[in-house]
Coordinates of C-alpha atoms in Angstrom, one line a residue:
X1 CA 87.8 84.4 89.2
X2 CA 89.7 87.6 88.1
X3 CA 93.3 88.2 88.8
X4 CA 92.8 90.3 91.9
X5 CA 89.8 87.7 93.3
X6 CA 92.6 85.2 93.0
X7 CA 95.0 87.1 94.7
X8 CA 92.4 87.8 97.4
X9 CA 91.5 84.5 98.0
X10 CA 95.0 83.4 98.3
X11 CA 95.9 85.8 100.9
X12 CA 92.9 85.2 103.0
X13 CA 93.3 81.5 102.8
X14 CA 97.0 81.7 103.8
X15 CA 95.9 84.4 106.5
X16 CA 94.1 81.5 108.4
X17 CA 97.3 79.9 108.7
X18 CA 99.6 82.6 109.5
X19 CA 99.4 85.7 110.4
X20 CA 101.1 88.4 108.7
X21 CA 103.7 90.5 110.1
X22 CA 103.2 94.4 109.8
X23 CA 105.7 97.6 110.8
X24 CA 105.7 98.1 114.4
X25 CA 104.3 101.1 113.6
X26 CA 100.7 99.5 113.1
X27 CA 101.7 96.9 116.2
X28 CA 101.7 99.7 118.9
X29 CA 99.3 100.5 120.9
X30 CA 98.8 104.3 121.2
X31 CA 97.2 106.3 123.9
X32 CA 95.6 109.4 123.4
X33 CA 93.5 112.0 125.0
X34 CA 90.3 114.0 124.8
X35 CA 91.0 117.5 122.6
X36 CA 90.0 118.9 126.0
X37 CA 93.1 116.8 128.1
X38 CA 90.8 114.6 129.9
X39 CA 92.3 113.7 133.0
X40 CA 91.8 109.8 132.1
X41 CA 92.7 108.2 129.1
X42 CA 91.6 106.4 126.7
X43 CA 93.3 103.4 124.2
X44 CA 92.8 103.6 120.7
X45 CA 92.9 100.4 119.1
X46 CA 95.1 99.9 116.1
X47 CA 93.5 97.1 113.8
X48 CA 96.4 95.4 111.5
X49 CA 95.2 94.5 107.9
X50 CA 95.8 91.8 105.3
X51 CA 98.3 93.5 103.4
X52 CA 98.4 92.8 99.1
X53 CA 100.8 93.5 97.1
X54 CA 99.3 94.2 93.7
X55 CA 101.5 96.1 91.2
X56 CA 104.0 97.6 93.5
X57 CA 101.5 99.2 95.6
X58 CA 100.1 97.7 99.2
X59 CA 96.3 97.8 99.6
X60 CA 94.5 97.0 102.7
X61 CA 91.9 94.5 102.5
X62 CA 89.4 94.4 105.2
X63 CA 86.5 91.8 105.4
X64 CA 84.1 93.3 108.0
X65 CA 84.0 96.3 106.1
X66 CA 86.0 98.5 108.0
X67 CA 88.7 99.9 105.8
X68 CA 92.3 100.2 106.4
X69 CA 95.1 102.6 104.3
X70 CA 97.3 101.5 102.2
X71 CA 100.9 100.3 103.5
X72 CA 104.5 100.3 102.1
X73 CA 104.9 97.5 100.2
X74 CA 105.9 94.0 101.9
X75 CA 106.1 90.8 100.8
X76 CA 103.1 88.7 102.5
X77 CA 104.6 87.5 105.6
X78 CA 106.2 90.8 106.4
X79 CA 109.9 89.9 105.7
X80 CA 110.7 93.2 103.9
X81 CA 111.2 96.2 105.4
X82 CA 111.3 99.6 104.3
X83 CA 114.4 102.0 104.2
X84 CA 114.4 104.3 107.7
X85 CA 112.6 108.0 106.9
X86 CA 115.0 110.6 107.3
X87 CA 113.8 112.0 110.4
X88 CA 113.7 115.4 110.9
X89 CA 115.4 117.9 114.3
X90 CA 114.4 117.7 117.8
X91 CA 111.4 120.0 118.5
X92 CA 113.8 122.0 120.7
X93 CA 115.5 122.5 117.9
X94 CA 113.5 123.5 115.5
X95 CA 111.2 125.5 117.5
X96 CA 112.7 126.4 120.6
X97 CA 110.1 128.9 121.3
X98 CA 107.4 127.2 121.7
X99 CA 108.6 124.5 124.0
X100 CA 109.3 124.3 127.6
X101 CA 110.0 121.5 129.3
X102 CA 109.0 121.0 133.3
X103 CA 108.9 118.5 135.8
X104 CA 106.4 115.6 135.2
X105 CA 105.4 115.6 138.9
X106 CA 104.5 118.5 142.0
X107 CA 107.1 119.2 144.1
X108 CA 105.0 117.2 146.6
X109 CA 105.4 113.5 144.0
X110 CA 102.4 113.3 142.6
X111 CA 101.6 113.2 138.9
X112 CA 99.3 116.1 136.9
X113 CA 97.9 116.1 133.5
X114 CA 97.9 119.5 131.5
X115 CA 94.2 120.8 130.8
X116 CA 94.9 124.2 128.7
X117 CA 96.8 127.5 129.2
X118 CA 95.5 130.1 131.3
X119 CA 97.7 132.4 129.7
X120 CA 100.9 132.8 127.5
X121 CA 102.9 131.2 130.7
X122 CA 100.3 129.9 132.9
X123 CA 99.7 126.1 132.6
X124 CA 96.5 124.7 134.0
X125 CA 97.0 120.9 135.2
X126 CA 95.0 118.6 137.1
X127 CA 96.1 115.9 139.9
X128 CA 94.3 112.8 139.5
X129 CA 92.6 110.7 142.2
X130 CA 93.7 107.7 140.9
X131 CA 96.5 107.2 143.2
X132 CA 93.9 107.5 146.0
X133 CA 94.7 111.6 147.3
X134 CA 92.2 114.4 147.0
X135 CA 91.6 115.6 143.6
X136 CA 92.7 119.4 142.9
X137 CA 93.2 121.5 139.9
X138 CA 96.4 123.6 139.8
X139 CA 98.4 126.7 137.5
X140 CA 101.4 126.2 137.0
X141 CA 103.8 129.5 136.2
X142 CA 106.2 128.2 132.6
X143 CA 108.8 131.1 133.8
X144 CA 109.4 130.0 137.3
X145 CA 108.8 126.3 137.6
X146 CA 106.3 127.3 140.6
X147 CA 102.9 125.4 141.5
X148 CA 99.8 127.3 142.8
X149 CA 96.7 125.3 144.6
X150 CA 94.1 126.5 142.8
X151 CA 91.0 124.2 144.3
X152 CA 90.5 120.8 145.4
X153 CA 87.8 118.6 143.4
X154 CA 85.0 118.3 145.6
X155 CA 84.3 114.3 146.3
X156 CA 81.1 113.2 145.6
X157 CA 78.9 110.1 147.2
X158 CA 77.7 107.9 144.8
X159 CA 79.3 106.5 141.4
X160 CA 81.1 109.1 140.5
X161 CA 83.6 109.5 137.1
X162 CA 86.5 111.9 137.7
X163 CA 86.4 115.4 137.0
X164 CA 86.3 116.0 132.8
X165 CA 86.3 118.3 129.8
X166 CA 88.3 121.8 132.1
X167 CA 87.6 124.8 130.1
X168 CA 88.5 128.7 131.0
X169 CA 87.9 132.2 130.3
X170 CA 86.8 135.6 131.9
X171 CA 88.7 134.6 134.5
X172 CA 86.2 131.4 135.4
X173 CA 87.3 127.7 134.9
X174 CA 84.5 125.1 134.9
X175 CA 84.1 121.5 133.9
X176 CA 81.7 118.8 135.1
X177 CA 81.9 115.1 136.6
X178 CA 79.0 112.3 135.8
X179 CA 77.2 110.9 138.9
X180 CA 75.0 108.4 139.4
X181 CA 73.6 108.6 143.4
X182 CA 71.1 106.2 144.6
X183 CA 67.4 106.4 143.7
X184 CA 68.6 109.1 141.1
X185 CA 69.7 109.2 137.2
X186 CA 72.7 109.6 136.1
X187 CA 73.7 113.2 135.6
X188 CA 76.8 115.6 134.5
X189 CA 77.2 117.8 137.0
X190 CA 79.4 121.4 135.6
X191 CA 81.4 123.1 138.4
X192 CA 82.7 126.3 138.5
X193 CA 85.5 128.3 140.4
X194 CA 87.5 131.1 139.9
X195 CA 91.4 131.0 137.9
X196 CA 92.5 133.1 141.0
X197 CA 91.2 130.0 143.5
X198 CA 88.5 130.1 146.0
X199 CA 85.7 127.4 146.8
X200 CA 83.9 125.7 143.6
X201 CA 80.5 125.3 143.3
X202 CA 77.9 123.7 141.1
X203 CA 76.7 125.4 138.1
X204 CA 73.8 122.9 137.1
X205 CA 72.9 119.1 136.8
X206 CA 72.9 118.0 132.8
X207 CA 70.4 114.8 132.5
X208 CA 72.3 112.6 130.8
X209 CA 70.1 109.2 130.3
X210 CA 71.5 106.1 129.0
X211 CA 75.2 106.9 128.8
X212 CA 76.0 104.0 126.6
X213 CA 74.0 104.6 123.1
X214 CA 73.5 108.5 124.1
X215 CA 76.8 109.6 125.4
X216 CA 78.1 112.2 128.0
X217 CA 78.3 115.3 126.8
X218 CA 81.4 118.0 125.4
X219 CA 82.4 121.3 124.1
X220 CA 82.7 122.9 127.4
X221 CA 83.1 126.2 127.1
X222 CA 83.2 129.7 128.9
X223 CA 81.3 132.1 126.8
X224 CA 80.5 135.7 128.7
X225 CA 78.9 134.9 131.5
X226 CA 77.5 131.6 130.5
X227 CA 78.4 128.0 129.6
X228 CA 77.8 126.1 126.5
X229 CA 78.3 122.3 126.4
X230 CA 76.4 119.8 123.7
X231 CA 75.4 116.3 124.1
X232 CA 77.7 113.7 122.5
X233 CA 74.8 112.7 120.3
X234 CA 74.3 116.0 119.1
X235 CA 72.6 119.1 120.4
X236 CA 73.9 122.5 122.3
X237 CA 72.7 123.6 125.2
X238 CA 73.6 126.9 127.1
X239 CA 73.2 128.1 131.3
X240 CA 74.3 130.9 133.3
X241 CA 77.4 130.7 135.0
X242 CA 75.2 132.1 138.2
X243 CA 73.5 128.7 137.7
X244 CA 69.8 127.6 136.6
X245 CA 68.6 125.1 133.8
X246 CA 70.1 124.6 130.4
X247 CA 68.6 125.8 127.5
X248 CA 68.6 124.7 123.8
X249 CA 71.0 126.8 121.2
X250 CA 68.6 128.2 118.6
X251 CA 69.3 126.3 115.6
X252 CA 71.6 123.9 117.0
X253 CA 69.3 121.4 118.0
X254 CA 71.4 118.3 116.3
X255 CA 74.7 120.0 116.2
X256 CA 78.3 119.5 117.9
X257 CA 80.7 122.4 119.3
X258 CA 83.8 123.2 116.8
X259 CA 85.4 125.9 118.7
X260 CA 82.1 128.5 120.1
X261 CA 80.4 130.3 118.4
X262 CA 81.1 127.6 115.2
X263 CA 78.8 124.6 115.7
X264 CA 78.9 121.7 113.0
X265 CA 77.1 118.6 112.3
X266 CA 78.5 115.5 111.6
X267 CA 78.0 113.5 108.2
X268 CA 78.9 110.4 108.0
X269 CA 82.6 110.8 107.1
X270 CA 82.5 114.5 106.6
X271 CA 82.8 116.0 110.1
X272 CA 81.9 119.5 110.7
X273 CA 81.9 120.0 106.8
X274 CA 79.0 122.5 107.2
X275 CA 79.3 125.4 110.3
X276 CA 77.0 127.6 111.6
X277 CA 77.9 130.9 113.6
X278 CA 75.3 130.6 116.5
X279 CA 75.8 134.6 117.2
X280 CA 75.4 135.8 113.6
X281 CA 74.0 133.1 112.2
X282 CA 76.8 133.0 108.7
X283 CA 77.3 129.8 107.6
X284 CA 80.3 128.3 106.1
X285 CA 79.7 125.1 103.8
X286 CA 83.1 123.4 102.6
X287 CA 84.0 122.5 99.0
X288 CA 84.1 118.8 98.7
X289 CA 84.3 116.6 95.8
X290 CA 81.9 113.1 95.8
X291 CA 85.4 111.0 96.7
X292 CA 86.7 113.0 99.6
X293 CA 86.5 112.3 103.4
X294 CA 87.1 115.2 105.8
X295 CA 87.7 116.6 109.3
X296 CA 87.0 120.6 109.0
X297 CA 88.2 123.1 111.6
X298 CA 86.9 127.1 110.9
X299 CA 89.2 127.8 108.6
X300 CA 90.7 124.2 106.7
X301 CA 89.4 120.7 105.9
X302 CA 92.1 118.5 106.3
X303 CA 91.5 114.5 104.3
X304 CA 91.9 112.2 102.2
X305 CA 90.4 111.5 98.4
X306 CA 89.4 107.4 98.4
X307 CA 88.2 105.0 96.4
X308 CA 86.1 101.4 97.8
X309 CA 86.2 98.7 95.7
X310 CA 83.6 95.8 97.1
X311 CA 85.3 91.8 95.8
X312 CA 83.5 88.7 95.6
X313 CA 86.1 85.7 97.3
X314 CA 85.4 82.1 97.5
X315 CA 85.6 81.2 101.1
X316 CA 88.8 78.9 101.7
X317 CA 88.5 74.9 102.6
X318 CA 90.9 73.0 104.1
X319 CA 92.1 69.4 102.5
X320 CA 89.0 68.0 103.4
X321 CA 86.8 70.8 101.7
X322 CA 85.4 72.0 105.3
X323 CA 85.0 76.1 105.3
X324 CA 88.3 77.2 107.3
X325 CA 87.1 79.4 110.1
X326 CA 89.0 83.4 110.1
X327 CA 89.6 83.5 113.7
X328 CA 86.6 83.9 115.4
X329 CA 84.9 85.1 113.0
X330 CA 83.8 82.9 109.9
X331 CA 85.8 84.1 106.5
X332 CA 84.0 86.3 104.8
X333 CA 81.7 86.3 101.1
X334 CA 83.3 89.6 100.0
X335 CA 86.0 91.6 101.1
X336 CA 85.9 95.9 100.7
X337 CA 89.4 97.4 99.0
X338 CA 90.1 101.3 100.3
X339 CA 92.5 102.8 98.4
X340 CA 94.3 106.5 99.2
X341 CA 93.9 108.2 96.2
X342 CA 95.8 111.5 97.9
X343 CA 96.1 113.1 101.1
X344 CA 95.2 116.6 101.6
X345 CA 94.6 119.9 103.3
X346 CA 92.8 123.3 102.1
X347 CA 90.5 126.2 102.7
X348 CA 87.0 125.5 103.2
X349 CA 86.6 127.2 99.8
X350 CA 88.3 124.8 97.8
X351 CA 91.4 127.1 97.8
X352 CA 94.9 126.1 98.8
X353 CA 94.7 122.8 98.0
X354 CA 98.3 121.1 99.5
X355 CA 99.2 117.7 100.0
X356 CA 99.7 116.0 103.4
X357 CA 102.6 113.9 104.4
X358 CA 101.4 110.0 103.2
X359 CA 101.5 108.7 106.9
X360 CA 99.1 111.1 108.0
X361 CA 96.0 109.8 110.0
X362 CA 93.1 111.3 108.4
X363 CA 90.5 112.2 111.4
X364 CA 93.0 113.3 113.9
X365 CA 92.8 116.8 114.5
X366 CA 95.0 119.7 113.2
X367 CA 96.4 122.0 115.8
X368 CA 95.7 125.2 115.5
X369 CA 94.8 123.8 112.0
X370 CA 98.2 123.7 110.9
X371 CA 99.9 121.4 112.8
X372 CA 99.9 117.9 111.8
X373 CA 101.3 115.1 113.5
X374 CA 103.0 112.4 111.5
X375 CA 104.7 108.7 112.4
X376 CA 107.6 108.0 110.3
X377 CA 109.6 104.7 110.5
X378 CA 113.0 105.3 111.8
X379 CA 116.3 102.8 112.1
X380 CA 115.5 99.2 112.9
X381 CA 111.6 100.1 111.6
X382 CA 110.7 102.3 114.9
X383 CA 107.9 104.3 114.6
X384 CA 109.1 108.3 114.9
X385 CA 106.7 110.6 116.0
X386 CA 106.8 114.5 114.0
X387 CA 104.6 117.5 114.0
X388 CA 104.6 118.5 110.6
X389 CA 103.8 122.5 109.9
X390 CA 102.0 122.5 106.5
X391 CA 102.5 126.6 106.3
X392 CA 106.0 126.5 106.0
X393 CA 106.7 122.4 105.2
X394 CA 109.1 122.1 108.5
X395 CA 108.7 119.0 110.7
X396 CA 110.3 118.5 114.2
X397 CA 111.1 114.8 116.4
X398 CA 108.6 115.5 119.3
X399 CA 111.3 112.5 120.6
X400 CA 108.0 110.6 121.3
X401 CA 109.1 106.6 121.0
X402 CA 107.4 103.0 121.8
X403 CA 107.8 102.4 125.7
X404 CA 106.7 99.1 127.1
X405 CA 105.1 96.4 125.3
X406 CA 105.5 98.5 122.7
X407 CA 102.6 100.8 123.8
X408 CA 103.5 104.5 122.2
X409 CA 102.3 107.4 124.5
X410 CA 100.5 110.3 121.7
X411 CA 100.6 113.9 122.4
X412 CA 97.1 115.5 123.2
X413 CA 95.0 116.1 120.6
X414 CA 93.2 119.3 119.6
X415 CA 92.3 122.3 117.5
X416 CA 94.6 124.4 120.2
X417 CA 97.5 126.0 121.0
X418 CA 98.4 123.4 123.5
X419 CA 100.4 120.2 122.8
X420 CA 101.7 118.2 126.2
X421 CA 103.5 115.0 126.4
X422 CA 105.7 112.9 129.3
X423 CA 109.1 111.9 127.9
X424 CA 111.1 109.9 131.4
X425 CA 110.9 112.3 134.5
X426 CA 110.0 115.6 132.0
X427 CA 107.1 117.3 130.6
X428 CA 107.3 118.8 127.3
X429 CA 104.3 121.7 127.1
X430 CA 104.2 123.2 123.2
X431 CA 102.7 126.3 122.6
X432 CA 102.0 126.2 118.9
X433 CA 100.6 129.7 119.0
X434 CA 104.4 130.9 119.3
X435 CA 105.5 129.5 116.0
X436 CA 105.2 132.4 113.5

């Protein structure tokens, strides 16, 4: 065997024995949300990786190929820790502009969960069902700390998910709930009311088929006087706010909703690299090299440059020369090495090319497509969550840390303006558009 297979095959015969210890950072389990707030959440699951130390540098080694990025440097049972990051101000601090901070329930007890921003000061938030009360979206005013009943959620017979995907604009708010009623399929049905309140109403029932391989659908959006959603699988589909049958986007038979009118496919591990303008029909195709892996907003492809490197290992055998067993699965014939060649973030036409912070998680979206959130390790190796600003290189503490069983709650995601989190009895609401 070469050096490296060597290595390899050490590490994953010692693996079967013990179990490696990784930062915390890669231990927690983080919760997220939808780009659009969803009012449930959902648990991304952090996989921790055989981690070699080959020349100074930690790889990640992953035998199902699924690959994993590089780590700091640790010795192979995790005894050695890196030096704390020098963490950066409170957000408060550093952009006190943007954040307001308001009570994480209604006057009335129960808990909300942001959606978007109606306005410069008007938060729209949604009460959940899950604590077994009616359902009802509300706006909450940023300036006066005051609560308006906007519309209750209208129950539904039937299997029923809870209300999803709230968008707004032209004074309409819509989103849409998947039911499945006897002797009927499954559909998403889209509601509308008006920002100002009143009665909802449906809009139109979305066939939606087998949910599990095909999806639900997403991309809400308020456009004029229609609505535009596309199927999770790909394909945009358009219907009167009045109400009637949706109809297939010219053109965007296979594609996904950026931010309307900018539709994108997906590619593999290039994700919206190539847009289309469904009202003018321009095109915007961005500048890759063969190495590079990408999530593209409008404007800027944010990614990393890898390299894959597949290695033959001999499968490890106990005293007895019986196969040792990986787990539950059996160990594997070849092992795939990702390495992080660089980290990056530019214009779709190859211009303004900077690098990205090396804890950045490539996929996770950008927003406004400049802000960037980042985990650093702070004292006694806590994971520190910052939103790093790559126009003007300033970070900020979003004061984000691990709560119980070290589960770490993650600020919405999104191409947005919005950015909500809970911290103890408070909500912090960012409104990146006021950072000049």
């Amino acid at each position: 065997m070469t050096d490296l297979e060597d290595k390899l095959s050490h590490v994953l015969s010692g693996a079967a024995h013990r179990a490696p210890q990784a930062p915390v950072g890669l231990l927690a389990t983080v919760k997220t949300r939808h780009r659009r707030r969803r009012a449930r959440t959902a648990a991304v699951r952090a996989a921790v990786a055989v981690v070699l130390v080959a020349g100074g540098v930690g790889t990640a080694v992953s035998g199902l190929g699924a690959s994993a990025e590089p780590q700091p440097a640790v010795s192979a049972t995790g005894e050695a820790e890196p030096p704390p990051d020098k963490i950066p101000p409170p957000v408060e601090k550093v952009w006190p502009q943007a954040v307001h901070k308001i009570p994480a329930r209604l006057p009335d007890g129960r808990a909300y969960y942001p959606q978007l921003l109606l306005d410069d000061r008007t938060l729209l938030v949604m009460t959940s069902a899950n604590d077994g009360k009616r359902q009802f979206l509300w706006s909450y005013d940023l300036g006066t700390g005051r609560p308006r009943k906007i519309a209750e959620i209208p129950p539904t017979k039937g299997s029923a998910i809870f209300a999803d995907d709230v968008a707004a604009g032209g004074g309409n708010i819509v989103w849409w709930a998947s039911y499945k009623e006897a002797g009927s399929p499954r559909v998403a049905r889209i509601w509308t009311v008006p920002a100002a309140g009143g009665r909802p109403r449906p809009v139109t029932d979305v066939p939606l088929g087998n949910v599990m391989k095909q999806g639900h659908i997403d991309g809400l959006t308020v456009t004029g006087s229609d609505v535009v959603f596309a199927y999770e699988k790909g394909g945009v589909y358009r219907v009167p706010l009045s109400g009637g049958s949706p109809q297939p986007v010219k053109g965007a038979e296979r594609h996904h909703i950026l931010q309307w009118p900018w539709v994108g496919v997906h590619h593999g591990k290039s994700v919206f690299r190539e847009l289309l303008n469904v009202e003018t029909g321009e095109r915007r195709d961005a500048v890759l090299k063969a190495d590079e892996e990408v999530r593209c907003g409008v404007d800027r492809c944010a990614g990393v440059a890898v390299r894959y490197e597949t290695v033959k290992v001999e499968r490890p055998r106990d005293r007895s020369g019986k196969e040792i067993k990986c787990g539950t699965r059996r160990c594997p014939d070849t092992v795939q090495i990702q390495t992080i060649l660089r980290r990056f973030v530019r214009d779709r036409d190859g211009s303004h090319e900077r690098d990205l912070p090396s804890t950045f998680q490539k996929g996770d979206d950008a927003g406004l497509e400049r802000f960037f959130k980042v985990m650093l390790t702070g004292p006694g190796n806590q994971p520190v969550l910052t939103l790093y600003d790559v126009d003007t290189g300033r970070s900020a503490d979003l004061g984000v840390r691990p709560g119980g069983k070290e589960a770490m709650a993650i600020p919405d995601g999104g191409l947005d303006r919005l950015m909500t989190y809970p911290i103890k009895d408070e909500m912090y609401v960012l409104d990146l558009a006021a950072i000049k």
